[in-house]
Short mmCIF file of C-alpha atoms in Angstrom, two decimals:
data_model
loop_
_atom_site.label_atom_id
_atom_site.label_comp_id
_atom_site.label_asym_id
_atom_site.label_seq_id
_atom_site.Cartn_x
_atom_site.Cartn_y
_atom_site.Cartn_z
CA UNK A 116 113.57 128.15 -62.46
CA UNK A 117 114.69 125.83 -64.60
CA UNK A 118 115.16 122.37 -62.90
CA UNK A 119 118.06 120.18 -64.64
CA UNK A 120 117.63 116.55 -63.65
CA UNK A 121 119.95 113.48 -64.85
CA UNK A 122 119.27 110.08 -65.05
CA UNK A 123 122.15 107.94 -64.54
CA UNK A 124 123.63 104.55 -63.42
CA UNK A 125 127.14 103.14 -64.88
CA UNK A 126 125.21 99.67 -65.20
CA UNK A 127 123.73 98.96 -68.44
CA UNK A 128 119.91 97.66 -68.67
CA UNK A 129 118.50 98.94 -65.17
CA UNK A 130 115.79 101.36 -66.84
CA UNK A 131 117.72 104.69 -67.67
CA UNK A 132 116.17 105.64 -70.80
CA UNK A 133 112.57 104.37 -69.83
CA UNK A 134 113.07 106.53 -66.55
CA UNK A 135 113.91 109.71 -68.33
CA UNK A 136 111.37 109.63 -71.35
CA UNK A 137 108.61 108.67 -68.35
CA UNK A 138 110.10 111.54 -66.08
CA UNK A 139 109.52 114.04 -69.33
CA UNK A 140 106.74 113.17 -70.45
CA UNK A 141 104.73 112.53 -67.26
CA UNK A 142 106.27 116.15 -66.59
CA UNK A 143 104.48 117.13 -69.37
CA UNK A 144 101.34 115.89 -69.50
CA UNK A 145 101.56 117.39 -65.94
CA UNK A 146 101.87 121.12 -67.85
CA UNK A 147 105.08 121.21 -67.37
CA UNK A 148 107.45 122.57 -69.96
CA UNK A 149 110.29 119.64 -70.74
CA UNK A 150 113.06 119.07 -73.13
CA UNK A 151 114.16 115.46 -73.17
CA UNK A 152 118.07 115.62 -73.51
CA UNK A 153 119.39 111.81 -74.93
CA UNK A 154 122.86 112.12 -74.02
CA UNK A 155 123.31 108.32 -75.33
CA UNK A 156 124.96 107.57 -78.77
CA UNK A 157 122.62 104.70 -79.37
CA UNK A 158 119.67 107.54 -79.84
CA UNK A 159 117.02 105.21 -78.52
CA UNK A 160 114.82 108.15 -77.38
CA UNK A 161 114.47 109.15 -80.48
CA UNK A 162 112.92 105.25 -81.26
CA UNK A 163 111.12 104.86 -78.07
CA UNK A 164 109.10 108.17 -78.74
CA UNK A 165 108.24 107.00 -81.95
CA UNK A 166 109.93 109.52 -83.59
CA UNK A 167 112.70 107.72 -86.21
CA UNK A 168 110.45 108.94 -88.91
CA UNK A 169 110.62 112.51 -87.94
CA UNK A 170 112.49 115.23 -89.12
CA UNK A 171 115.10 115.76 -87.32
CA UNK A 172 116.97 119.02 -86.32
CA UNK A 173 119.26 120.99 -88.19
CA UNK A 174 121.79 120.97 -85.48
CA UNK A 175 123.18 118.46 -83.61
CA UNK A 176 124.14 118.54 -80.02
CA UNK A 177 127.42 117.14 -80.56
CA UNK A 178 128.27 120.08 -83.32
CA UNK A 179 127.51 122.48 -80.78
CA UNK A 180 129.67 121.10 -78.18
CA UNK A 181 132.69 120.96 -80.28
CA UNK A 182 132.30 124.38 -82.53
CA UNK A 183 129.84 126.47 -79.98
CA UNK A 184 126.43 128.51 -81.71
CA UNK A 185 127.05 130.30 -85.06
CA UNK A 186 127.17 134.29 -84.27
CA UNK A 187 124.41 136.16 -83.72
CA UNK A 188 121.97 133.01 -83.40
CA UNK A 189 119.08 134.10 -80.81
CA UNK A 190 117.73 131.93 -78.41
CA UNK A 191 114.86 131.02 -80.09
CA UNK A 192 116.47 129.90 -82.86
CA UNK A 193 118.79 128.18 -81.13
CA UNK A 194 115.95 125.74 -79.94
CA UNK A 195 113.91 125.70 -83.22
CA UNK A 196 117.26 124.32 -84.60
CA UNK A 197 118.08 122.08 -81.82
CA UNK A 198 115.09 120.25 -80.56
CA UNK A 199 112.77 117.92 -82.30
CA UNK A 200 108.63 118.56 -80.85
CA UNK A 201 108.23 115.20 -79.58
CA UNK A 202 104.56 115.12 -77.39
CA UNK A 203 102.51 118.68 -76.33
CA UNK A 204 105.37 120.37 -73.81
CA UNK A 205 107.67 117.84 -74.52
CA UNK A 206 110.55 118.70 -76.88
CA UNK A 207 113.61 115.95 -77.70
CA UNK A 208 117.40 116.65 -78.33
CA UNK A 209 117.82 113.17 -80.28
CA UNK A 210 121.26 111.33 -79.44
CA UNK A 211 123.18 110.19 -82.48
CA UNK A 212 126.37 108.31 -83.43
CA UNK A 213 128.24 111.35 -83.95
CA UNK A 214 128.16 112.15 -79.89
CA UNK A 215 130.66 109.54 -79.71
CA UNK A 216 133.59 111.27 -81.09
CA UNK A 217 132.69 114.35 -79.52
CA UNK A 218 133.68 112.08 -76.23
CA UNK A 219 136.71 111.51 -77.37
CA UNK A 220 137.39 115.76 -77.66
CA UNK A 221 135.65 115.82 -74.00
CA UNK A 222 139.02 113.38 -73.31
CA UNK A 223 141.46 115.16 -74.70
CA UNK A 224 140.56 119.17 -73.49
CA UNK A 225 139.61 117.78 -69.84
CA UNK A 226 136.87 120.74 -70.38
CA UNK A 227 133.77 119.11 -68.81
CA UNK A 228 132.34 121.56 -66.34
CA UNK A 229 130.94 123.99 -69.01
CA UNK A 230 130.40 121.97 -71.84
CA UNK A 231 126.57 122.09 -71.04
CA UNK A 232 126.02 125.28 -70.11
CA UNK A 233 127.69 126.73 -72.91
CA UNK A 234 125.64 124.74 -75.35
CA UNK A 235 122.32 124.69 -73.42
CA UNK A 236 122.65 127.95 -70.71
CA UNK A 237 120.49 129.55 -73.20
CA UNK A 238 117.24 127.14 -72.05
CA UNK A 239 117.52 129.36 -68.61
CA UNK A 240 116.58 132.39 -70.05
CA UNK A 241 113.58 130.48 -71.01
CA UNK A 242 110.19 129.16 -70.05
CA UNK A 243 111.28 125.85 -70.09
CA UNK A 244 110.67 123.98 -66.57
CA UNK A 245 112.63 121.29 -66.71
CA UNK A 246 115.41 119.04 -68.78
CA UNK A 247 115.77 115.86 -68.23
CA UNK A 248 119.14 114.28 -69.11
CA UNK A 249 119.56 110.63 -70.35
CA UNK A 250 122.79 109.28 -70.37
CA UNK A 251 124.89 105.91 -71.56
CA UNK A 252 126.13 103.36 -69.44
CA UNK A 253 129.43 103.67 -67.93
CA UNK A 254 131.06 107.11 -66.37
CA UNK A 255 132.27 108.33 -69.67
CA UNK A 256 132.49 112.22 -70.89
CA UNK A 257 129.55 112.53 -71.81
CA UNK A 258 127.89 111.41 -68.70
CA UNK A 259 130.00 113.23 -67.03
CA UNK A 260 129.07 116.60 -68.54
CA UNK A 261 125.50 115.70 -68.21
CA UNK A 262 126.41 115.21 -63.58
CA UNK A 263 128.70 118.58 -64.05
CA UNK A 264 125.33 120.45 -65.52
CA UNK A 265 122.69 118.93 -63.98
CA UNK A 266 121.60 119.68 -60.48
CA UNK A 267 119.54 117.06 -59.65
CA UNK A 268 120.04 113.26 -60.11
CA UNK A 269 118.08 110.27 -60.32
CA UNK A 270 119.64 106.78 -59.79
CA UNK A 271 117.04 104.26 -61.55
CA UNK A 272 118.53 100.84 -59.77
CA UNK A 273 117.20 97.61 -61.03
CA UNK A 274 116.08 95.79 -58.25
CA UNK A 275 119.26 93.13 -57.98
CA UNK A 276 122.10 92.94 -56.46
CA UNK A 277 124.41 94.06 -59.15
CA UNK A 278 122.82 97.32 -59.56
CA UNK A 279 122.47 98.27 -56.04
CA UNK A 280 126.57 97.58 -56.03
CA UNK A 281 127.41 99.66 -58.75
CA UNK A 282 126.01 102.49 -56.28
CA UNK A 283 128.84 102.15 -54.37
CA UNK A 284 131.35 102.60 -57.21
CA UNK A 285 129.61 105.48 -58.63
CA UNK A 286 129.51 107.37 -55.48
CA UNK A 287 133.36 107.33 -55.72
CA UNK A 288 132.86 109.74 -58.70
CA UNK A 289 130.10 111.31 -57.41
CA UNK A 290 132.24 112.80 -54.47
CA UNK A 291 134.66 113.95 -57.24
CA UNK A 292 132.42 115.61 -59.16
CA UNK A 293 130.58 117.20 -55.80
CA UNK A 294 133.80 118.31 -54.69
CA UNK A 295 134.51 120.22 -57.70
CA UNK A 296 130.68 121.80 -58.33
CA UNK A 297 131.01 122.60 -54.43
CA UNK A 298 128.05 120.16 -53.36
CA UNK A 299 125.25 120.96 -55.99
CA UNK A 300 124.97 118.09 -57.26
CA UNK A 301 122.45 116.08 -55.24
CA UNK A 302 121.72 112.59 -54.94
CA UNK A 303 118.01 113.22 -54.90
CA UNK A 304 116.08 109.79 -56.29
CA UNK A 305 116.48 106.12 -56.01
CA UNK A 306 114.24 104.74 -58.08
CA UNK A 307 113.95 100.95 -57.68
CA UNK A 308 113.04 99.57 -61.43
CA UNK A 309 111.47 96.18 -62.68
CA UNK A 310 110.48 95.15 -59.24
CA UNK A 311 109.31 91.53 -59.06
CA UNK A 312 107.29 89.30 -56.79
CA UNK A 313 110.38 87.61 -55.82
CA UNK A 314 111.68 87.64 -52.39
CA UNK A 315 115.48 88.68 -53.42
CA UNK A 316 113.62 91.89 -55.70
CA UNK A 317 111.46 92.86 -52.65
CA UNK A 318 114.70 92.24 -50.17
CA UNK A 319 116.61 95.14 -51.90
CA UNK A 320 113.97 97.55 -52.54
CA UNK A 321 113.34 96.75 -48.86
CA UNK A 322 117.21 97.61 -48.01
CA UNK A 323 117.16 100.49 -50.52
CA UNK A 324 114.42 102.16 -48.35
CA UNK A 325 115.93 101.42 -45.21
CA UNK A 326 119.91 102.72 -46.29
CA UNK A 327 118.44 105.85 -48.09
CA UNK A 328 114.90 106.94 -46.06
CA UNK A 329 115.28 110.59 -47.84
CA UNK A 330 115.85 109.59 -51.75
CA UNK A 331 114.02 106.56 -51.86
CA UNK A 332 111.18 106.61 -54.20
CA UNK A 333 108.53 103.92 -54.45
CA UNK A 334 109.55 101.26 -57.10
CA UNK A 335 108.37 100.87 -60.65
CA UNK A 336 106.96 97.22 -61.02
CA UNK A 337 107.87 94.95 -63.89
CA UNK A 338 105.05 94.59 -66.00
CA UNK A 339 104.80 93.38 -70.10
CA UNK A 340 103.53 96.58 -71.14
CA UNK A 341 106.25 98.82 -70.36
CA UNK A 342 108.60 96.20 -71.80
CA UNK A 343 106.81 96.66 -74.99
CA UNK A 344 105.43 100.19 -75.40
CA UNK A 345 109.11 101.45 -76.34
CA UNK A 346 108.98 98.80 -78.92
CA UNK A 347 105.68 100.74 -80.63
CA UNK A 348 106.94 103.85 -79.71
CA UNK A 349 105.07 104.90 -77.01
CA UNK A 350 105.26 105.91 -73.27
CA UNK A 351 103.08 103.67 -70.82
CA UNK A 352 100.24 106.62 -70.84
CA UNK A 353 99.60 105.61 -74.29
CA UNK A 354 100.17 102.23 -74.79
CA UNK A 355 98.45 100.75 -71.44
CA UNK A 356 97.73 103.63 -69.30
CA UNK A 357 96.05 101.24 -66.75
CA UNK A 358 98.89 99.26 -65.98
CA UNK A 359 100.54 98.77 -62.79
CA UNK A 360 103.78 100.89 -64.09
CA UNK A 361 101.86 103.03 -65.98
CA UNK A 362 101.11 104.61 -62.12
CA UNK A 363 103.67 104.03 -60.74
CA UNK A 364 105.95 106.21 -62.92
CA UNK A 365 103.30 108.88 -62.77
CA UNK A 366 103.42 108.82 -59.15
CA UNK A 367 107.02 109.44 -59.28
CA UNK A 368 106.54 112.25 -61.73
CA UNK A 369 104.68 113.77 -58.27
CA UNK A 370 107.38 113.01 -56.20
CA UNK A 371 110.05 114.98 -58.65
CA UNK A 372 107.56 117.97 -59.12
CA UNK A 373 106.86 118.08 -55.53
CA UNK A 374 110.40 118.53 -54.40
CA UNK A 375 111.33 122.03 -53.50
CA UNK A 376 114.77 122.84 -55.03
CA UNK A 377 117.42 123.86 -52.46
CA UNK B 247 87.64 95.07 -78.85
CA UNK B 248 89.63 94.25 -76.31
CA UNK B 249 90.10 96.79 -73.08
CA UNK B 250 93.36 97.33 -74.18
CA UNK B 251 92.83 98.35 -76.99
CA UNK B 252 90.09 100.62 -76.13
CA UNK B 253 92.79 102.59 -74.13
CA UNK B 254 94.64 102.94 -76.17
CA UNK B 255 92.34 103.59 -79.28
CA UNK B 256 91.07 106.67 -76.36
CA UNK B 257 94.35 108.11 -75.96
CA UNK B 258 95.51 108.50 -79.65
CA UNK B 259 96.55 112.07 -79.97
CA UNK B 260 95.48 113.58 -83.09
CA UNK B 261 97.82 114.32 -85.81
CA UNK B 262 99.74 117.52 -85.12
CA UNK B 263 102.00 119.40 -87.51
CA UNK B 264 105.58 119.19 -85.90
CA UNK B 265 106.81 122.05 -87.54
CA UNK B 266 104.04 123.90 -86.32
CA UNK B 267 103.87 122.46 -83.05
CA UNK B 268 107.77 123.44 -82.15
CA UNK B 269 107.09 126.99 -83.76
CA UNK B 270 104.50 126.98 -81.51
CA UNK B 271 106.16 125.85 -78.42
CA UNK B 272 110.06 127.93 -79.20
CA UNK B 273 107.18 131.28 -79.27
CA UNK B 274 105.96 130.35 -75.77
CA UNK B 275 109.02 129.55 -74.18
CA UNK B 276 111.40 132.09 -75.88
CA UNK B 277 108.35 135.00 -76.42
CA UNK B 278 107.10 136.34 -79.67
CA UNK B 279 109.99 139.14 -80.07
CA UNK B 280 112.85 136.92 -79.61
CA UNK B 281 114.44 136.39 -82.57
CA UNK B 282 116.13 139.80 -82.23
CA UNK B 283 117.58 139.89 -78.97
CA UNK B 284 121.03 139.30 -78.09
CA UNK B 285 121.44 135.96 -76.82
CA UNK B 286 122.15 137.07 -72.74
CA UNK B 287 124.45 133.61 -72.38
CA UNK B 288 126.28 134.18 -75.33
CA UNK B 289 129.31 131.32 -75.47
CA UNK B 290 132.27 131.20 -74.39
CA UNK B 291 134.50 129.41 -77.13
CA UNK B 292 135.87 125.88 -75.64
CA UNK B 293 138.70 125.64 -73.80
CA UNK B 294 141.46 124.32 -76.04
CA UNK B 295 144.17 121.41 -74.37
CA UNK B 296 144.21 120.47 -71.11
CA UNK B 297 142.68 123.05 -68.92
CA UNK B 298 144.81 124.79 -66.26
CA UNK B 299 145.01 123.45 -63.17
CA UNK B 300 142.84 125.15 -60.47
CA UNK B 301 142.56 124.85 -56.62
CA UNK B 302 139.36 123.13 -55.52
CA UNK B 303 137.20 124.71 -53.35
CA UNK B 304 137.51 123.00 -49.49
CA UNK B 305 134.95 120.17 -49.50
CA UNK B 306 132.30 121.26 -46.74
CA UNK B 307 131.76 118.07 -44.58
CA UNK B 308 130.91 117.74 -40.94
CA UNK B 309 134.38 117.80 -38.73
CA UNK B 310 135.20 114.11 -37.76
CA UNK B 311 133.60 113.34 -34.28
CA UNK B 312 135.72 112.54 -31.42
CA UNK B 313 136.83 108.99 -31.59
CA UNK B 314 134.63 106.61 -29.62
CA UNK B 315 134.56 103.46 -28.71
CA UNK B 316 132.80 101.50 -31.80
CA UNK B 317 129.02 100.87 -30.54
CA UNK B 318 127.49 98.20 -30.88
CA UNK B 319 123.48 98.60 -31.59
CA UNK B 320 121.33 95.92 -30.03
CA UNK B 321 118.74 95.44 -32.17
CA UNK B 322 116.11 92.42 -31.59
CA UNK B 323 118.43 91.11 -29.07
CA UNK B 324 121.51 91.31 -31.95
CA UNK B 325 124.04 92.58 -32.43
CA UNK B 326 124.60 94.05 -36.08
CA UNK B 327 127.87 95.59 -35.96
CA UNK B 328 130.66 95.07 -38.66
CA UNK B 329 134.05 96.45 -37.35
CA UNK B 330 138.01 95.71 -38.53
CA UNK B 331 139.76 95.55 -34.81
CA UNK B 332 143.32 94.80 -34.37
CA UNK B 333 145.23 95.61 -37.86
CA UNK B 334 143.48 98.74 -38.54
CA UNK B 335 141.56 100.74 -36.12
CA UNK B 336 138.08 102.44 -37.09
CA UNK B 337 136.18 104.17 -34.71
CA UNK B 338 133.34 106.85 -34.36
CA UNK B 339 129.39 106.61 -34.31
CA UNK B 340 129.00 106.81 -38.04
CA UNK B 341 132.27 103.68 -38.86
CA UNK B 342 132.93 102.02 -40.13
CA UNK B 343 133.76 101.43 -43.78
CA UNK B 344 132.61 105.47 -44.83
CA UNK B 345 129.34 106.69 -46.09
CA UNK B 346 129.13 104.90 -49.70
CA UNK B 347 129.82 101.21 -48.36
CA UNK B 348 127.86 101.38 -45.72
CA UNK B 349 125.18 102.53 -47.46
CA UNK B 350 125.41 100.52 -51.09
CA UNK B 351 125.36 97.85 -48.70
CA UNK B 352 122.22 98.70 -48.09
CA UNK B 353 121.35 97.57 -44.46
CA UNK B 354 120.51 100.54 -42.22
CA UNK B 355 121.36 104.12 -41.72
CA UNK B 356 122.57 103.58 -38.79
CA UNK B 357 126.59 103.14 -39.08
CA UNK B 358 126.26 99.48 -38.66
CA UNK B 359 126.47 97.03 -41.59
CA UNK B 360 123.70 93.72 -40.52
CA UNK B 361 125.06 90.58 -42.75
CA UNK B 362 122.62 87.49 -42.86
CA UNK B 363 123.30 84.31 -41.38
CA UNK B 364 124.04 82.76 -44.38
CA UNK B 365 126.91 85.65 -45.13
CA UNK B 366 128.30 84.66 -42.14
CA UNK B 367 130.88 81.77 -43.26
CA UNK B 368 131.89 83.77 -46.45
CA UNK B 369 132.82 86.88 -44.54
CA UNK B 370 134.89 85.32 -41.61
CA UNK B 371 136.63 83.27 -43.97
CA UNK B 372 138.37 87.18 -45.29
CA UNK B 373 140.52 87.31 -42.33
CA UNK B 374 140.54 86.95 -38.26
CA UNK B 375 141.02 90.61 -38.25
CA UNK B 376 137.02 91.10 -38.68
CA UNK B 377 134.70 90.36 -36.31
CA UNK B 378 131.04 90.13 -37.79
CA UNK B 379 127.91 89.91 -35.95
CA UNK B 380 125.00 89.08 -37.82
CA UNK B 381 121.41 90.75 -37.28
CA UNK B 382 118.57 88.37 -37.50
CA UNK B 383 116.17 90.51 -39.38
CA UNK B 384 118.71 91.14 -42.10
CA UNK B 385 117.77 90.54 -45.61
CA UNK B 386 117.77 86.83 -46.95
CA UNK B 387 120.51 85.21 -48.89
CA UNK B 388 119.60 87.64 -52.25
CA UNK B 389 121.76 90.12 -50.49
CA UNK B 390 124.55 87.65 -50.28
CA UNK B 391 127.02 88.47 -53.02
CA UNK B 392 126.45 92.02 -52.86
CA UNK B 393 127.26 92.39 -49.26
CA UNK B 394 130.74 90.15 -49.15
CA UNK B 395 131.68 91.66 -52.60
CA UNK B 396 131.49 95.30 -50.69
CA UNK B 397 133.23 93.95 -47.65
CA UNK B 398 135.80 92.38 -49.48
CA UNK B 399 136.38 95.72 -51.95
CA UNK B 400 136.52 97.80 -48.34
CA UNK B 401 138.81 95.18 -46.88
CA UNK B 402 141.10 95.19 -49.62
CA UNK B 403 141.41 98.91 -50.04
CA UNK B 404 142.46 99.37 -46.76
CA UNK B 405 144.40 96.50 -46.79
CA UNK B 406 146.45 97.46 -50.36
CA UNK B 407 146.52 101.22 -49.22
CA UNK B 408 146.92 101.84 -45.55
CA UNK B 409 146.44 105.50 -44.48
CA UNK B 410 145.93 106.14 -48.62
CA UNK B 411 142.83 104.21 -48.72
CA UNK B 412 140.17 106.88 -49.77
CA UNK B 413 137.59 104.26 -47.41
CA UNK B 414 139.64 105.18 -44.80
CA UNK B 415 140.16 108.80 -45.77
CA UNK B 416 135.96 109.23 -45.90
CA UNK B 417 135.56 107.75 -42.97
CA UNK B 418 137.88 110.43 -40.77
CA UNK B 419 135.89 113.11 -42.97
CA UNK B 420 132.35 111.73 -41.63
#
């Protein structure tokens, strides 16, 4: 079955797109099957993976959600033409500039709830195990497509106090969006990011634990290397495997697989 | 060499073909005879202008429990309840500001919201309509900003709103 997880927080800079290109690749070098979805317009999966230099695919995301699949396209196709091979199991679908007006056509129709699965049903009548769904800052279309398709969600909350407020506001939409996918949409991970030796960054991952026992997931510590792998295009498993975050993202890769799906 | 480097040197993957390596993968996942089946999810075309309105579904929630007097949990010998008395009146054993606040602010599961010491001042000053009790075990003064900035957005909503205020309006769903 095939799991659809999104990373998302409407603050900027609290470890989205390092969560989600950790979450698919650990996932993969795990054996499972992944596509990496980068839902934000600044593309920077595409640079963190190392994979700028690539060829990319012949169809873009964004043309697909505005014009739907040419006729007669199979499946397969489909993904040869959509998805960049980015590490063994893991395949990308790179963000690009031109998602941004697409947001603006999300605006105007309203027509959010099947955006996704028209575009990207097609992956369940695959062998794929998982996608995992980056998306930009703020609660914008596109993010919101992303929460209206996805079943599972992870909130990566950088360990201060700003981030753990935005929570609040975001649950605000949450409840809208639960109320019209009739509860499917589960607030399944917090994921406390950068975690310092600091008494105010162990104080909230302290309170994050206590206020949610069930979604809390052991924090991912701030080291130097995972600052820089993205930088050479690399995950933490190949830059420094033997750092500190290095294990701790892999032992929240365990955590995701392990969770049975309601 | 440094150890580093070693790693790193150790996990290099070799150079793969990409072209090959998503042919590869697309056969696996979508099976060898695929690329003459009809697609089973075949799309739908987008909806053009606004879509029509349709009734949500009922939202599924627990039905409100029978109002109670607020409790008060002694914890350490503390008290650690946050309540709104007088202009607005918020009971039941999950209160007291609805699931979200209570919760983004981060302090316990429980229904109660514990403020530090040092939170104290900032919070009374809001109004003599809240009484705070503070819980000596709660978080140090990082918490601060976060946890008046949520009482003051819950205050305020109910405050601006009344009866509207969706705080209110989740709590008599909890």
């Amino acid at each position: 079955m095939l799991r659809r997880v999104v990373v998302y927080l409407e603050k900027g800079g609290v470890g989205k797109t390092m969560t989600s290109i950790h979450l698919a690749d650990g996932l993969a070098r795990m054996g499972k099957k992944v596509t990496l979805i980068d839902l934000d317009p600044q593309g920077q999966c595409t640079v963190r993976l190392g994979l700028v230099n690539k060829e990319k695919p012949k169809i873009r995301l964004s043309e697909v959600i505005r014009s739907g699949w040419p006729e007669g396209m199979s499946n397969k196709e489909r993904f040869k033409n959509l998805v960049m091979y980015a590490r063994p199991n893991l395949f990308l679908i790179p963000g690009s500039r031109d998602l941004t007006p697409i947001q603006f056509q999300l605006a105007s129709t309203g027509d959010w709830e099947g955006s996704l699965q028209r575009a990207l049903g097609f992956f369940e009548d695959s062998a794929m195990d998982y996608v995992i769904m980056d998306t930009n800052p703020s609660w914008t279309p596109l993010s919101a497509i992303a929460l209206f398709w996805g079943t599972e969600l992870v909130f990566p909350v950088e360990t201060s106090s700003s981030a753990a407020y935005s929570i609040s506001h975001f649950q605000d939409e949450l409840v809208k969006v639960q109320e019209r996918k009739e509860g499917e949409l589960e607030v399944v991970y917090i994921l406390p990011t950068r975690k310092k030796n600091t008494r105010e960054s162990e104080g909230i991952v302290e309170d994050l634990k206590t206020a949610y026992p069930d979604k809390f997931c052991e924090p991912i510590r701030e080291r130097t290397a995972m600052a820089e792998c993205g930088g050479h295009g690399e995950t933490i498993w190949e830059y420094q495997p033997n750092d500190d975050s290095a294990e701790d993202y892999m032992n929240f890769v365990k955590k995701v697989m392990s969770r049975e799906v309601r | 060499m440094s150890a580093k480097k070693k790693d790193r040197k150790k996990l290099e993957l070799p150079p793969l073909d990409a072209e090959k390596a998503l042919e590869a993968g697309a056969d696996e996942l979508f099976g060898e005879d695929d690329e003459n089946q009809t697609k089973k999810t075949d799309p739908v075309p987008p909806k053009k202008g606004k879509p029509e309105a349709v009734a949500k579904p009922p939202v599924k929630h627990s039905p409100p429990p029978a109002p109670s007097e607020l409790t008060v949990e002694e914890k350490n010998g503390k008290s650690g309840l946050f309540g709104v008395e007088e202009t607005i009146e918020l009971k039941g054993p999950n209160n007291v500001f609805g699931k979200s606040i209570v919760t983004a602010a981060a302090i316990n599961g429980d229904g109660c919201i514990y403020i530090p010491r040092s939170v104290l001042n900032k919070i009374q000053r809001l109004g003599d309509e809240m009484q705070v009790h503070y819980h000596k075990s709660a978080r140090d003064t990082a918490n601060r900003n976060m946890v008046v900035g949520i009482l003051e957005y819950a205050l305020e909503d109910i405050r601006q709103k009344g009866e509207s205020s969706s705080i209110l309006k989740r709590l008599s769903e909890m």
